[in-house]
Amino acid sequence: MKKFISSKMGFFAIALVLFWIKTYIIYLIEFDLGVSNGMQQFLLFLNPLSSGLIFLGLALFAKGKKVGIWIIIIEAVLSFLMYSNVVFYRFNSDFITVAVLMQTENFGSLGGSIVSLMEWRDLLYTLDIIILIVLFKKLNINWTAVRTKARKPITVLAAGILIFTINLGLAEIDRPQLLERTFDRNYLVKYLGIYNFTIYDTIQSTKSSTQRVFADSNDITEVENYTKSKYAKPNAEFFGKGAGKNIIKIHLESFQSFLIDYELHGEEVTPFLNSLVHDESLDYTYFDNFFHQTEQGKTADAELIMDNSLYGLPQGSAFSTKGNNTYQALPAILSQQQGYTSGIFHGDGKSFWNRDEVYKSFGVDEFYHEDYYDMSEENVINYGLKDKPFFEQSMPYLEEMAQPFYAHMMTLTNHHPYLIDEEEASLAPAETGDGSVDRYFQTARYLDESLEQFFNDLKEAGLYEDSIIMIYGDHYGISDNHNRAMSEIIGEEITPLKNAELQRVPFMIRVPGVDGQGTNHEYSSMVDVVPTLLHILGIDSLDYIVFGTDMFSEDHKEFVPFRNGDFITEKYSSIRGVYYDNETKEVIEEPTEEIKAMKETVLHELELSDKVMYGDLLRFYTPNKDWTPVDVNDYFYVKEEAETE
């Protein structure tokens, strides 16, 4: 044993163990990673091992004493990276990304802040380096000048790669599509570790930069010509009628339209939302053929689409991979055109889906995240703050906002796996035997109740009557993995066409002083929201790059592209390469030229949107002479109390 410790491999082993233990301890002490089960705890413990084997193993290719020197240098570099994240996390509750490192203009003013975040215990994080230096100098280690046979370092690297592969496989089991969907950085660090996260972030940033670097101002011309050719003139009955009114945009998590008017056990699942649809005196317009267009980004995709009229990416989340793009989003447009203040309310971590960075690019003034809410155990379930305390606690912030405001309220409780406390469930579950489907109706009822409470609070605060109220579902709640149970729920087979039809989500809107249309049957989708709202406010959407059209316009384009290239119209649909007649539900064996042309239009539109996103083309586009590009350095989403502590 003594002989092994005094060898190159012994020194390497000591360094590896010290690195492994220190990393794991820092994970537990410094970061709130939300470890919720034994698998996640095991992966948190395991992931430093693969990083240590790979990075420290590289030093074994050196000669003589250089092996020890390189082991110490590599351990020091990794320690510096870790400690940088520790300090950064203490202030931002987030991890350092390449995008953050590129914001060098901010570093000069941060010196005092960084020092204030350091603590005396941090000296212990250098203990492994000190031990290695002492051992290197004091131990009589056999630093033979002969290079270690390649077999040993290669074996060490292979072991590191094998352990990482196992780590990633187990992570994918616990959190499917971890890398494809580019979840919150907390997830990536929890499952893969800080070092692997840094590599992953660097790769993603490099890929994005490469695509961006080859784009130029000529690329936006084709996009501009297309969107202007698709433009739909405003409806005079609505144009400008909402100018200067507050806008309250309510996000119904995982809420599908089949819930409207659905009865379970003889009870309406959503009686309050049903009343908005059917009570003409309330003046809502309900679009019953409104479809979500999200892909892997789910909620983040919905946010992107509905604030920009751009499509999400075919893979991953634009919020995560294109968070630093130039955007001309609704919050910025409304601020510059009509002096609106914007705020997003969400009882979850601010970095989830990279929101704390993306919202800056959107020009969002205030982001009310978990730091603003009482996140005590009785108020939280599943993904975050329950909807009832969320709306209740949001009211004081909403009342304080400078008017007119654009407030985006994001609910959470109706999120898979649809968990709800027994005492808060006012509806018995369904009885299909599929837990997710059965509980879905309970959390939908809870959401409906929370919405009714919120409306009462808005009226009491004097904010309801003079506000545009916009309500929408962000994406499906029940996936096609639950077709058996859903067939039982709706009483028919879930065919590919039926599954596409189930992608309807509610969209309803009330404009003060304007008679509602009741139920509007126009086929529409998320990309249509921006031009619709702009026209209601009296802002012509023709100036902007938008892929949707005004839903109230007589010229509205009634086709709904899905992110995968499928589409649906009033008469026919294209699903998985098969065309259907929507009335008969039969396959169209010989599609007409009109149908083929529509397919080409859909694919072309998606391609153009991707060009905008991948090439960051809006940096080359100026909507009008009054437009000022958003400066992300103008926005800061840390609660004031936290700044003073």
Coordinates of C-alpha atoms in Angstrom, one line a residue, residues 22-581:
K22 CA -14.8 18.0 -2.3
T23 CA -17.1 18.3 -5.3
Y24 CA -19.8 16.2 -3.7
I25 CA -19.6 18.2 -0.4
I26 CA -19.9 21.5 -2.3
Y27 CA -23.0 20.2 -4.2
L28 CA -24.6 19.5 -0.8
I29 CA -23.6 22.7 1.0
E30 CA -23.6 25.4 -1.7
F31 CA -26.3 24.5 -4.3
D32 CA -30.0 24.0 -4.0
L33 CA -30.3 21.3 -6.7
G34 CA -33.7 20.0 -5.7
V35 CA -32.6 16.3 -5.2
S36 CA -35.9 14.5 -4.6
N37 CA -35.1 10.8 -4.8
G38 CA -32.5 8.1 -4.2
M39 CA -31.5 8.0 -7.9
Q40 CA -30.8 11.7 -8.1
Q41 CA -28.8 11.5 -4.9
F42 CA -26.7 8.6 -6.3
L43 CA -26.1 10.5 -9.6
L44 CA -25.1 13.6 -7.7
F45 CA -22.5 11.5 -5.8
L46 CA -21.4 9.6 -9.0
N47 CA -21.0 12.4 -11.5
P48 CA -17.7 14.0 -10.1
L49 CA -16.0 10.6 -10.5
S50 CA -16.2 10.5 -14.3
S51 CA -15.1 14.1 -14.5
G52 CA -12.1 13.4 -12.2
L53 CA -11.1 10.3 -14.1
I54 CA -11.1 12.1 -17.5
F55 CA -9.6 15.4 -16.6
L56 CA -7.0 14.3 -14.0
G57 CA -6.3 11.2 -16.1
L58 CA -4.9 13.5 -18.9
A59 CA -2.0 14.3 -16.6
L60 CA -0.8 10.6 -16.7
F61 CA 0.4 11.2 -20.3
A62 CA 3.1 13.5 -19.0
K63 CA 6.7 12.5 -17.9
G64 CA 8.3 12.3 -14.5
K65 CA 7.4 15.0 -12.0
K66 CA 5.3 16.7 -14.6
V67 CA 2.6 14.1 -13.9
G68 CA 2.2 15.5 -10.3
I69 CA 2.5 19.1 -11.5
W70 CA -0.2 18.7 -14.1
I71 CA -2.5 16.8 -11.6
I72 CA -2.2 19.8 -9.2
I73 CA -2.7 22.3 -12.0
I74 CA -5.8 20.5 -13.4
E75 CA -7.2 20.1 -9.9
A76 CA -6.7 23.8 -9.3
V77 CA -8.3 24.8 -12.5
L78 CA -11.3 22.6 -11.8
S79 CA -11.5 24.0 -8.3
F80 CA -11.4 27.5 -9.6
L81 CA -14.3 26.7 -12.0
M82 CA -16.3 25.2 -9.1
Y83 CA -15.6 28.1 -6.7
S84 CA -16.5 30.6 -9.4
N85 CA -19.9 28.9 -9.6
V86 CA -20.2 28.8 -5.8
V87 CA -19.8 32.6 -5.6
F88 CA -22.0 33.3 -8.6
Y89 CA -24.7 31.0 -7.3
R90 CA -24.8 32.7 -3.9
F91 CA -26.0 35.9 -5.6
N92 CA -27.8 34.6 -8.7
S93 CA -29.0 31.1 -7.6
D94 CA -27.7 30.1 -11.0
F95 CA -24.6 28.7 -12.7
I96 CA -22.1 30.4 -14.9
T97 CA -22.6 30.0 -18.6
V98 CA -20.6 31.0 -21.6
A99 CA -23.2 33.7 -22.3
V100 CA -22.5 35.2 -18.9
L101 CA -18.8 35.1 -19.3
M102 CA -19.2 37.0 -22.6
Q103 CA -20.8 39.9 -20.7
T104 CA -17.4 41.3 -19.8
E105 CA -18.7 44.9 -19.7
N106 CA -20.4 44.1 -16.4
F107 CA -17.3 42.7 -14.6
G108 CA -15.7 46.0 -13.8
S109 CA -18.4 47.0 -11.3
L110 CA -18.7 43.6 -9.6
G111 CA -15.5 43.6 -7.5
G112 CA -17.1 44.7 -4.3
S113 CA -20.1 42.4 -4.8
I114 CA -17.8 39.4 -5.4
V115 CA -15.8 40.0 -2.2
S116 CA -19.0 40.4 -0.2
L117 CA -20.1 37.0 -1.3
M118 CA -17.0 35.2 -0.1
E119 CA -17.0 33.5 3.3
W120 CA -14.3 32.3 5.6
R121 CA -15.3 28.6 5.2
D122 CA -14.3 29.0 1.5
L123 CA -10.7 28.5 2.6
L124 CA -11.6 24.9 3.2
Y125 CA -12.3 24.5 -0.5
T126 CA -8.5 24.9 -1.1
L127 CA -7.7 22.1 1.3
D128 CA -7.3 19.4 -1.5
I129 CA -4.8 21.6 -3.4
I130 CA -2.8 22.2 -0.2
I131 CA -2.7 18.5 0.6
L132 CA -1.6 17.7 -2.9
I133 CA 1.2 20.3 -2.8
V134 CA 2.4 19.0 0.6
L135 CA 2.4 15.4 -0.6
F136 CA 4.2 16.4 -3.8
K137 CA 6.9 18.1 -1.9
K138 CA 7.2 15.9 1.2
L139 CA 6.5 12.4 0.0
N140 CA 9.2 10.4 -1.5
I141 CA 7.2 9.7 -4.7
N142 CA 8.8 7.7 -7.4
W143 CA 8.6 10.2 -10.3
T144 CA 10.4 8.0 -12.8
A145 CA 11.4 9.9 -15.9
V146 CA 10.0 7.2 -18.0
R147 CA 6.6 8.0 -19.4
T148 CA 3.8 5.8 -18.0
K149 CA 2.8 3.2 -20.5
A150 CA -0.1 4.5 -22.5
R151 CA -2.2 1.5 -21.4
K152 CA -2.7 3.0 -17.9
P153 CA -3.9 6.5 -18.8
I154 CA -6.1 5.2 -21.7
T155 CA -7.7 2.7 -19.2
V156 CA -8.3 5.6 -16.8
L157 CA -9.9 7.7 -19.5
A158 CA -12.0 4.8 -20.8
A159 CA -13.2 4.2 -17.2
G160 CA -14.2 7.8 -17.0
I161 CA -16.1 7.6 -20.3
L162 CA -17.8 4.4 -19.2
I163 CA -18.9 5.9 -15.9
F164 CA -20.2 9.0 -17.7
T165 CA -22.2 6.9 -20.1
I166 CA -23.8 5.0 -17.3
N167 CA -24.4 8.3 -15.5
L168 CA -26.1 9.8 -18.6
G169 CA -28.2 6.6 -19.1
L170 CA -29.5 6.7 -15.5
A171 CA -30.2 10.4 -15.8
E172 CA -32.2 9.9 -19.0
I173 CA -34.3 7.3 -17.1
D174 CA -35.1 9.7 -14.3
R175 CA -35.4 12.7 -16.6
P176 CA -36.1 11.7 -20.2
Q177 CA -34.7 14.0 -23.0
L178 CA -32.4 15.7 -20.5
L179 CA -30.0 17.0 -23.2
E180 CA -32.5 17.2 -26.1
R181 CA -34.9 19.5 -24.2
T182 CA -32.1 21.4 -22.5
F183 CA -33.9 21.8 -19.2
D184 CA -33.0 24.2 -16.4
R185 CA -29.3 24.4 -15.6
N186 CA -30.1 23.1 -12.1
Y187 CA -31.2 19.8 -13.7
L188 CA -28.1 19.5 -15.9
V189 CA -25.8 20.1 -12.9
K190 CA -27.7 17.8 -10.7
Y191 CA -27.6 14.9 -13.1
L192 CA -24.3 15.5 -14.9
G193 CA -22.2 17.7 -12.7
I194 CA -20.8 21.2 -12.9
Y195 CA -17.9 20.2 -15.1
N196 CA -19.9 18.2 -17.7
F197 CA -22.5 21.0 -17.7
T198 CA -19.8 23.5 -18.6
I199 CA -18.6 21.4 -21.5
Y200 CA -22.2 20.9 -22.7
D201 CA -22.9 24.7 -22.4
T202 CA -19.7 25.4 -24.3
I203 CA -20.7 23.0 -27.1
Q204 CA -24.2 24.5 -27.4
S205 CA -22.8 28.0 -27.4
T206 CA -20.3 27.2 -30.1
K207 CA -23.0 25.6 -32.3
S208 CA -25.2 28.7 -31.9
S209 CA -22.3 31.0 -32.6
T210 CA -21.4 29.1 -35.7
Q211 CA -24.9 29.3 -37.1
R212 CA -25.1 33.0 -36.2
V213 CA -21.7 34.0 -37.7
F214 CA -22.7 33.0 -41.2
A215 CA -25.9 35.0 -41.2
D216 CA -26.0 38.6 -42.7
S217 CA -28.5 41.3 -43.3
N218 CA -29.6 39.9 -46.7
D219 CA -31.1 36.8 -44.9
I220 CA -33.9 38.9 -43.3
T221 CA -35.2 40.2 -46.6
E222 CA -36.8 36.9 -47.6
V223 CA -38.4 36.6 -44.2
E224 CA -39.7 40.1 -44.3
N225 CA -41.2 39.6 -47.8
Y226 CA -43.0 36.5 -46.6
T227 CA -44.5 37.9 -43.5
K228 CA -45.6 41.1 -45.2
S229 CA -47.3 39.0 -47.9
K230 CA -49.2 37.1 -45.3
Y231 CA -50.3 40.2 -43.4
A232 CA -54.0 40.5 -42.5
K233 CA -55.6 43.9 -42.2
P234 CA -57.1 44.8 -38.8
N235 CA -60.8 44.5 -38.0
A236 CA -62.1 48.0 -37.5
E237 CA -64.4 46.9 -34.7
F238 CA -61.4 45.9 -32.6
F239 CA -58.5 48.0 -33.9
G240 CA -57.2 50.4 -31.3
K241 CA -60.1 49.7 -28.9
G242 CA -57.7 48.4 -26.2
A243 CA -55.1 51.2 -26.5
G244 CA -53.7 52.1 -23.1
K245 CA -55.7 49.4 -21.3
N246 CA -53.9 47.1 -18.8
I247 CA -53.3 43.6 -20.2
I248 CA -53.6 40.6 -18.0
K249 CA -52.5 37.4 -19.7
I250 CA -53.3 34.2 -17.9
H251 CA -51.4 31.0 -18.7
L252 CA -53.3 27.8 -18.0
E253 CA -50.7 25.1 -17.5
S254 CA -51.2 21.9 -19.6
F255 CA -54.8 22.8 -20.2
Q256 CA -56.5 21.3 -23.3
S257 CA -59.8 22.5 -24.8
F258 CA -61.7 19.2 -24.3
L259 CA -61.9 20.2 -20.6
I260 CA -64.3 23.1 -21.5
D261 CA -67.9 21.8 -20.8
Y262 CA -66.6 18.4 -19.9
E263 CA -68.5 16.7 -17.1
L264 CA -67.1 14.1 -14.8
H265 CA -69.3 12.2 -12.3
G266 CA -72.1 14.5 -13.4
E267 CA -70.2 17.7 -12.5
E268 CA -68.6 20.3 -14.7
V269 CA -64.8 20.1 -14.4
T270 CA -64.3 23.8 -15.1
P271 CA -67.6 25.6 -14.2
F272 CA -65.9 29.1 -14.0
L273 CA -64.2 28.9 -17.4
N274 CA -67.4 27.5 -18.9
S275 CA -69.2 30.6 -17.6
L276 CA -66.7 32.9 -19.4
V277 CA -67.4 30.9 -22.6
H278 CA -71.2 30.9 -22.4
D279 CA -72.3 34.0 -20.5
E280 CA -72.6 36.6 -23.3
S281 CA -72.9 39.5 -20.8
L282 CA -69.2 38.9 -19.8
D283 CA -68.1 39.8 -23.4
Y284 CA -65.5 37.2 -23.9
T285 CA -64.6 35.8 -27.3
Y286 CA -63.6 32.1 -27.1
F287 CA -61.7 30.6 -30.0
D288 CA -62.6 26.9 -29.9
N289 CA -60.3 25.9 -32.8
F290 CA -57.1 27.4 -31.3
F291 CA -54.1 25.1 -31.3
H292 CA -50.8 25.1 -29.4
Q293 CA -47.6 24.8 -31.5
T294 CA -45.1 23.8 -28.9
E295 CA -42.4 21.1 -29.3
Q296 CA -39.7 20.0 -26.9
G297 CA -39.7 23.3 -25.2
K298 CA -43.3 23.0 -24.1
T299 CA -44.1 25.9 -21.8
A300 CA -41.0 27.8 -22.9
D301 CA -42.0 27.4 -26.5
A302 CA -45.5 28.7 -25.7
E303 CA -44.0 31.8 -24.1
L304 CA -41.7 32.4 -27.1
I305 CA -44.4 32.0 -29.7
M306 CA -47.0 34.1 -27.9
D307 CA -44.7 37.0 -27.3
N308 CA -42.9 37.0 -30.6
S309 CA -45.0 35.2 -33.3
L310 CA -41.9 33.1 -34.0
Y311 CA -41.9 29.3 -33.9
G312 CA -39.9 27.4 -31.3
L313 CA -37.0 25.2 -32.5
P314 CA -37.5 21.7 -34.0
Q315 CA -35.2 20.3 -31.2
G316 CA -34.5 21.6 -27.7
S317 CA -35.7 24.9 -26.3
A318 CA -35.0 28.2 -27.9
F319 CA -35.1 29.7 -24.4
S320 CA -32.1 27.7 -23.5
T321 CA -30.1 27.7 -26.7
K322 CA -31.2 31.1 -28.2
G323 CA -31.7 33.1 -25.0
N324 CA -29.2 35.8 -26.1
N325 CA -30.8 36.3 -29.5
T326 CA -32.2 39.7 -30.5
Y327 CA -35.9 39.8 -30.0
Q328 CA -38.7 42.3 -30.8
A329 CA -41.1 40.9 -28.3
L330 CA -44.4 42.2 -27.1
P331 CA -43.1 43.6 -23.8
A332 CA -40.5 45.8 -25.7
I333 CA -43.0 46.8 -28.4
L334 CA -45.7 47.8 -25.9
S335 CA -43.1 49.7 -23.8
Q336 CA -41.8 51.7 -26.8
Q337 CA -45.1 52.3 -28.5
Q338 CA -47.5 52.9 -25.6
G339 CA -45.4 53.2 -22.4
Y340 CA -46.4 49.9 -20.9
T341 CA -44.7 48.3 -17.9
S342 CA -44.3 44.6 -18.2
G343 CA -44.2 41.9 -15.5
I344 CA -44.1 38.1 -15.5
F345 CA -45.4 36.2 -12.5
H346 CA -44.3 32.6 -11.9
G347 CA -44.0 30.7 -8.6
D348 CA -40.9 28.8 -9.7
G349 CA -37.2 29.1 -9.9
K350 CA -36.1 32.1 -12.0
S351 CA -33.5 30.1 -14.0
F352 CA -35.9 27.4 -15.1
W353 CA -35.9 27.4 -18.9
N354 CA -33.3 30.2 -18.7
R355 CA -36.1 32.6 -18.1
D356 CA -34.0 35.1 -16.1
E357 CA -31.8 35.7 -19.2
V358 CA -34.5 35.4 -22.0
Y359 CA -36.8 37.9 -20.3
K360 CA -34.1 40.5 -20.5
S361 CA -33.9 40.0 -24.2
F362 CA -37.7 40.3 -24.4
G363 CA -37.6 43.7 -22.5
V364 CA -39.5 42.4 -19.5
D365 CA -39.3 45.0 -16.7
E366 CA -40.1 42.8 -13.7
F367 CA -39.9 39.0 -13.2
Y368 CA -41.7 37.9 -10.0
H369 CA -40.2 34.5 -9.4
E370 CA -40.0 32.2 -6.3
D371 CA -38.0 34.8 -4.3
Y372 CA -41.1 37.0 -4.2
Y373 CA -43.5 34.3 -2.9
D374 CA -44.0 32.3 0.3
M375 CA -42.7 29.0 -0.9
S376 CA -43.3 27.2 2.4
E377 CA -44.3 23.5 2.3
E378 CA -48.0 24.0 2.6
N379 CA -48.0 26.4 -0.5
V380 CA -45.9 24.2 -2.8
I381 CA -46.7 21.0 -4.7
N382 CA -45.0 19.3 -7.6
Y383 CA -43.3 22.0 -9.7
G384 CA -43.8 25.0 -7.6
L385 CA -46.3 27.4 -5.9
K386 CA -49.9 26.2 -5.9
D387 CA -52.2 28.3 -8.0
K388 CA -54.4 29.7 -5.2
P389 CA -51.6 31.1 -3.1
F390 CA -49.9 32.1 -6.4
F391 CA -52.7 34.4 -7.5
E392 CA -53.4 35.6 -3.9
Q393 CA -49.7 36.5 -3.3
S394 CA -49.4 38.1 -6.8
M395 CA -52.1 40.7 -6.2
P396 CA -50.1 43.2 -4.2
Y397 CA -47.3 43.2 -6.8
L398 CA -49.9 43.6 -9.6
E399 CA -51.5 46.5 -7.8
E400 CA -48.1 48.2 -7.4
M401 CA -47.3 48.0 -11.1
A402 CA -47.2 51.3 -13.1
Q403 CA -50.1 51.4 -15.4
P404 CA -50.7 50.6 -18.2
F405 CA -49.1 47.2 -17.6
Y406 CA -48.7 43.9 -19.4
A407 CA -48.9 41.2 -16.8
H408 CA -48.3 37.6 -17.6
M409 CA -49.6 35.2 -14.9
M410 CA -48.2 31.7 -15.2
T411 CA -50.0 28.9 -13.3
L412 CA -48.3 25.6 -12.3
T413 CA -50.6 23.2 -10.4
N414 CA -52.1 21.6 -13.4
H415 CA -48.8 20.1 -14.5
H416 CA -47.9 16.4 -14.9
P417 CA -48.1 14.3 -12.9
Y418 CA -51.1 16.3 -11.6
L419 CA -50.6 16.0 -7.9
I420 CA -53.0 17.6 -5.5
D421 CA -53.5 17.4 -1.7
E422 CA -56.6 15.4 -0.8
E423 CA -58.2 18.2 1.2
E424 CA -57.9 20.6 -1.8
A425 CA -59.4 18.3 -4.4
S426 CA -63.1 19.3 -4.8
L427 CA -63.7 16.7 -7.5
A428 CA -63.2 13.0 -7.4
P429 CA -60.7 11.6 -9.9
A430 CA -61.6 9.8 -13.1
E431 CA -61.6 6.0 -13.0
T432 CA -59.6 4.9 -16.0
G433 CA -56.9 3.3 -14.0
D434 CA -54.3 5.7 -15.5
G435 CA -53.2 7.9 -12.5
S436 CA -52.1 10.9 -14.6
V437 CA -55.3 11.0 -16.6
D438 CA -57.5 10.4 -13.5
R439 CA -55.9 13.2 -11.5
Y440 CA -55.8 15.6 -14.4
F441 CA -59.4 16.6 -13.8
Q442 CA -58.8 17.3 -10.2
T443 CA -56.0 19.7 -10.8
A444 CA -57.9 21.3 -13.7
R445 CA -60.8 21.9 -11.3
Y446 CA -58.4 23.4 -8.7
L447 CA -57.0 25.7 -11.5
D448 CA -60.6 26.8 -12.4
E449 CA -61.3 27.6 -8.7
S450 CA -58.1 29.6 -8.4
L451 CA -59.0 31.6 -11.5
E452 CA -62.4 32.5 -10.1
Q453 CA -60.7 33.7 -6.9
F454 CA -58.3 35.7 -8.9
F455 CA -61.0 37.4 -10.9
N456 CA -62.8 38.4 -7.7
D457 CA -59.6 39.8 -6.4
L458 CA -59.1 41.8 -9.6
K459 CA -62.6 43.3 -9.4
E460 CA -62.1 44.2 -5.7
A461 CA -58.8 45.9 -6.6
G462 CA -60.5 47.8 -9.4
L463 CA -58.3 46.2 -12.1
Y464 CA -60.8 44.0 -13.9
E465 CA -63.1 46.3 -15.7
D466 CA -60.4 48.4 -17.4
S467 CA -58.1 45.5 -18.4
I468 CA -57.8 43.3 -21.4
I469 CA -58.1 39.8 -20.1
M470 CA -56.4 37.1 -22.2
I471 CA -56.5 33.4 -21.2
Y472 CA -54.8 30.5 -22.9
G473 CA -53.6 26.9 -22.5
D474 CA -49.9 26.5 -23.1
H475 CA -49.7 22.9 -24.4
Y476 CA -51.3 19.4 -24.1
G477 CA -51.7 17.9 -20.7
I478 CA -52.4 14.3 -21.8
S479 CA -49.8 12.9 -24.2
D480 CA -50.5 10.1 -26.7
N481 CA -48.8 7.7 -24.2
H482 CA -52.2 7.7 -22.5
N483 CA -54.4 7.0 -25.5
R484 CA -56.1 4.0 -23.9
A485 CA -57.4 6.1 -20.9
M486 CA -58.2 9.1 -23.2
S487 CA -60.3 6.9 -25.4
E488 CA -62.3 6.0 -22.4
I489 CA -62.6 9.7 -21.4
I490 CA -63.8 11.0 -24.7
G491 CA -65.6 7.9 -25.9
E492 CA -63.8 7.3 -29.1
E493 CA -60.6 5.9 -30.5
I494 CA -57.5 8.2 -30.5
T495 CA -56.4 8.0 -34.1
P496 CA -53.5 10.2 -35.4
L497 CA -56.0 12.7 -36.7
K498 CA -57.9 12.7 -33.4
N499 CA -54.7 13.2 -31.5
A500 CA -53.9 16.3 -33.6
E501 CA -57.4 17.6 -32.9
L502 CA -56.8 17.2 -29.2
Q503 CA -54.0 19.7 -29.5
R504 CA -56.6 22.4 -29.2
V505 CA -56.0 24.6 -26.2
P506 CA -58.4 27.4 -25.0
F507 CA -57.9 31.0 -26.0
M508 CA -60.3 33.6 -24.9
I509 CA -60.1 37.3 -24.7
R510 CA -62.1 40.2 -23.3
V511 CA -61.5 43.8 -24.5
P512 CA -63.1 46.5 -22.3
G513 CA -65.9 48.4 -24.2
V514 CA -66.1 45.8 -27.0
D515 CA -68.9 43.3 -27.4
G516 CA -67.5 39.7 -27.3
Q517 CA -68.2 37.4 -30.2
G518 CA -69.1 34.4 -28.1
T519 CA -67.5 31.4 -29.7
N520 CA -65.4 32.1 -32.7
H521 CA -64.7 29.0 -34.9
E522 CA -61.7 30.4 -36.8
Y523 CA -58.8 28.0 -37.0
S524 CA -55.9 29.8 -35.3
S525 CA -52.8 29.2 -33.2
M526 CA -50.2 30.7 -30.9
V527 CA -48.4 32.6 -33.7
D528 CA -51.5 34.6 -34.3
V529 CA -51.6 36.2 -30.8
V530 CA -49.0 38.9 -31.3
P531 CA -50.6 40.5 -34.4
T532 CA -54.1 40.2 -32.8
L533 CA -53.1 41.9 -29.6
L534 CA -51.1 44.6 -31.5
H535 CA -54.1 45.5 -33.6
I536 CA -56.4 45.6 -30.5
L537 CA -54.0 48.2 -29.1
G538 CA -53.9 50.2 -32.3
I539 CA -50.4 49.1 -33.3
D540 CA -50.0 47.9 -36.9
S541 CA -48.3 44.5 -37.0
L542 CA -47.1 45.1 -40.5
D543 CA -44.0 46.8 -39.2
Y544 CA -42.9 43.6 -37.4
I545 CA -41.6 40.2 -38.3
V546 CA -44.6 38.1 -37.3
F547 CA -45.6 34.7 -38.7
G548 CA -49.2 34.8 -37.5
T549 CA -52.2 36.9 -38.6
D550 CA -54.9 38.8 -36.7
M551 CA -57.6 36.4 -35.5
F552 CA -60.3 39.0 -35.8
S553 CA -59.4 40.0 -39.3
E554 CA -61.5 39.0 -42.3
D555 CA -58.1 38.2 -44.0
H556 CA -57.0 35.9 -41.2
K557 CA -55.1 32.9 -42.6
E558 CA -56.9 29.8 -41.4
F559 CA -54.1 27.2 -41.3
V560 CA -52.2 25.9 -38.3
P561 CA -48.7 24.7 -38.8
F562 CA -47.3 22.3 -36.1
R563 CA -43.6 22.3 -35.3
N564 CA -43.0 18.9 -36.9
G565 CA -44.3 20.0 -40.3
D566 CA -47.9 18.7 -39.8
F567 CA -50.7 21.1 -40.2
I568 CA -54.5 21.4 -39.8
T569 CA -57.1 23.6 -41.5
E570 CA -60.8 23.8 -41.4
K571 CA -61.2 21.3 -44.2
Y572 CA -58.2 19.0 -44.2
S573 CA -55.2 18.0 -42.2
S574 CA -51.7 16.6 -42.8
I575 CA -50.6 14.2 -40.0
R576 CA -47.4 12.1 -40.1
G577 CA -47.3 12.3 -43.9
V578 CA -51.0 11.3 -44.3
Y579 CA -53.7 13.7 -45.5
Y580 CA -57.2 13.6 -43.9
D581 CA -60.6 15.0 -44.7

